[in-house]
Short mmCIF file of C-alpha atoms in Angstrom, two decimals:
data_model
loop_
_atom_site.label_atom_id
_atom_site.label_comp_id
_atom_site.label_asym_id
_atom_site.label_seq_id
_atom_site.Cartn_x
_atom_site.Cartn_y
_atom_site.Cartn_z
CA MET A 49 -18.43 -17.00 -14.33
CA GLU A 50 -14.83 -15.90 -14.71
CA PRO A 51 -12.52 -17.27 -12.12
CA TRP A 52 -10.94 -13.87 -11.27
CA ARG A 53 -14.28 -12.72 -9.86
CA ASP A 54 -13.97 -14.98 -6.79
CA GLU A 55 -10.47 -13.62 -6.05
CA TYR A 56 -10.89 -9.99 -6.57
CA VAL A 57 -13.19 -7.30 -4.99
CA HIS A 58 -14.53 -4.21 -7.08
CA VAL A 59 -13.41 -1.31 -5.05
CA MET A 60 -14.26 1.81 -7.19
CA PRO A 61 -14.87 2.97 -10.70
CA ALA A 62 -11.56 3.39 -12.65
CA ALA A 63 -12.63 6.56 -14.22
CA GLU A 64 -12.65 8.07 -10.52
CA LEU A 65 -8.98 7.47 -10.08
CA ALA A 66 -6.60 9.70 -12.08
CA PRO A 67 -2.74 9.06 -12.49
CA GLY A 68 -1.04 10.28 -9.22
CA GLN A 69 -4.16 10.03 -6.93
CA LEU A 70 -4.78 8.13 -3.78
CA HIS A 71 -8.14 7.11 -2.17
CA GLU A 72 -8.60 5.35 1.23
CA LEU A 73 -11.39 2.78 1.43
CA GLN A 74 -12.53 -0.33 3.41
CA ALA A 75 -12.09 -3.50 1.60
CA GLY A 76 -13.34 -6.47 3.78
CA GLU A 77 -11.59 -6.39 7.01
CA HIS A 78 -8.81 -4.01 5.86
CA ARG A 79 -8.32 -0.22 5.38
CA VAL A 80 -6.74 0.06 2.14
CA VAL A 81 -5.29 2.93 0.03
CA VAL A 82 -5.92 2.44 -3.87
CA GLY A 83 -3.71 4.54 -6.15
CA ARG A 84 -2.94 4.95 -9.71
CA LEU A 85 0.83 5.59 -10.62
CA LEU A 86 1.64 8.10 -13.28
CA SER A 87 2.16 5.21 -15.70
CA GLY A 88 -1.69 4.59 -15.14
CA GLU A 89 -1.12 1.21 -13.16
CA PRO A 90 -3.47 0.79 -10.27
CA VAL A 91 -2.01 -0.29 -6.96
CA ALA A 92 -3.26 -0.98 -3.61
CA PHE A 93 -1.56 -1.14 -0.10
CA GLN A 94 -2.15 -0.90 3.62
CA ALA A 95 -3.58 2.32 4.76
CA LEU A 96 -1.17 2.92 7.53
CA CYS A 97 2.67 3.37 7.54
CA PRO A 98 4.35 0.54 9.03
CA HIS A 99 6.82 2.96 10.91
CA GLU A 100 4.36 4.87 13.26
CA ALA A 101 0.99 4.48 11.63
CA ALA A 102 0.61 7.77 9.76
CA SER A 103 -2.25 7.74 7.05
CA LEU A 104 -0.56 6.94 3.73
CA VAL A 105 -3.59 8.43 1.78
CA GLU A 106 -2.14 11.91 2.83
CA GLY A 107 1.40 10.78 1.04
CA HIS A 108 2.26 10.99 -2.49
CA PHE A 109 3.98 8.87 -5.22
CA HIS A 110 7.62 9.21 -6.11
CA GLY A 111 7.66 6.89 -9.13
CA PRO A 112 6.58 3.38 -7.93
CA ALA A 113 7.05 4.27 -4.33
CA ILE A 114 4.72 5.98 -1.63
CA ASP A 115 6.12 8.78 0.51
CA CYS A 116 4.78 8.78 4.13
CA PRO A 117 3.78 12.28 4.93
CA ARG A 118 4.99 12.14 8.58
CA HIS A 119 8.57 11.11 8.35
CA HIS A 120 9.04 10.49 4.71
CA TYR A 121 9.65 6.88 4.79
CA LEU A 122 9.60 5.64 1.20
CA PHE A 123 8.05 2.13 0.33
CA ASP A 124 7.96 0.48 -3.09
CA VAL A 125 4.36 -0.31 -3.87
CA HIS A 126 5.32 -3.50 -5.84
CA SER A 127 7.65 -5.19 -3.47
CA GLY A 128 6.64 -3.37 -0.14
CA ASP A 129 10.34 -2.90 0.44
CA ASN A 130 11.48 0.20 2.50
CA LEU A 131 13.46 2.30 0.22
CA PHE A 132 14.39 5.07 2.65
CA PRO A 133 15.66 5.48 5.20
CA LEU A 134 16.09 1.82 6.30
CA PRO A 135 18.98 1.02 3.85
CA LEU A 136 20.98 3.84 5.45
CA TYR A 137 20.53 2.70 9.04
CA PRO A 138 23.34 1.08 10.85
CA MET A 139 22.58 -2.62 11.74
CA TRP A 140 21.88 -1.74 15.18
CA LYS A 141 19.10 0.73 14.32
CA ARG A 142 17.71 -1.69 11.76
CA ALA A 143 17.41 -4.29 14.77
CA GLN A 144 15.47 -1.31 16.54
CA VAL A 145 12.96 -0.57 13.80
CA GLY A 146 12.49 -4.02 12.44
CA ASP A 147 11.63 -4.99 8.73
CA LEU A 148 9.23 -2.11 8.02
CA ARG A 149 7.53 -3.61 4.95
CA LEU A 150 4.30 -2.27 3.41
CA GLY A 151 1.65 -4.61 2.97
CA ARG A 152 0.20 -4.86 -0.55
CA PHE A 153 -2.91 -6.07 -2.29
CA PRO A 154 -2.74 -7.30 -5.98
CA ALA A 155 -4.60 -4.60 -8.09
CA THR A 156 -5.69 -4.41 -11.64
CA GLU A 157 -8.37 -2.63 -13.80
CA ARG A 158 -11.25 -4.80 -15.14
CA GLU A 159 -14.53 -3.88 -16.93
CA GLY A 160 -14.18 -0.25 -16.02
CA TRP A 161 -13.48 -1.06 -12.21
CA ILE A 162 -10.48 -0.89 -10.00
CA VAL A 163 -10.37 -4.45 -8.44
CA ILE A 164 -8.19 -5.68 -5.71
CA ALA A 165 -7.32 -9.22 -4.51
CA ARG A 166 -9.30 -10.38 -1.44
CA ASN A 167 -6.10 -11.57 0.11
CA PRO A 168 -2.99 -9.40 0.56
CA TYR A 169 0.57 -10.25 -0.57
CA SER A 170 1.75 -9.50 3.07
CA GLU A 171 0.74 -8.62 6.42
CA PRO A 172 0.02 -6.84 8.92
CA PHE A 173 -2.64 -4.19 8.06
CA ASP A 174 -4.21 -1.53 10.11
CA ARG A 175 -2.03 -2.17 13.31
CA PRO A 176 0.41 0.17 14.34
CA PRO A 177 3.89 -1.19 15.16
CA GLU A 178 4.50 -2.60 18.62
CA ARG A 179 6.64 -0.37 20.67
#
């Protein structure tokens, strides 16, 4: 058996995910959004925005970033970094809102399936931020 099979979970047939599409699903204990960038690369990240827990499956891609539909926070799907508006905030506001990083799962396409890692790159998932 190939070693990657122990580390990855088959989540959906690759043919069912066109470039630019997003699909929300349950992967183990996590709600995850699986998407395909316009480049064809599959990506996976937490289902809820780290700002105020809006559903990211209702968002859309801007290059390699997901745009939250509620307040248009923009998160890089590779690094998890908040690209907007956090970099524009003054330091006192950054202290108020925190890090706001997007949790991500390694994702790839194998044997006609989108597969994601069982373990995320970062936490938290499926938890709204503390107020």
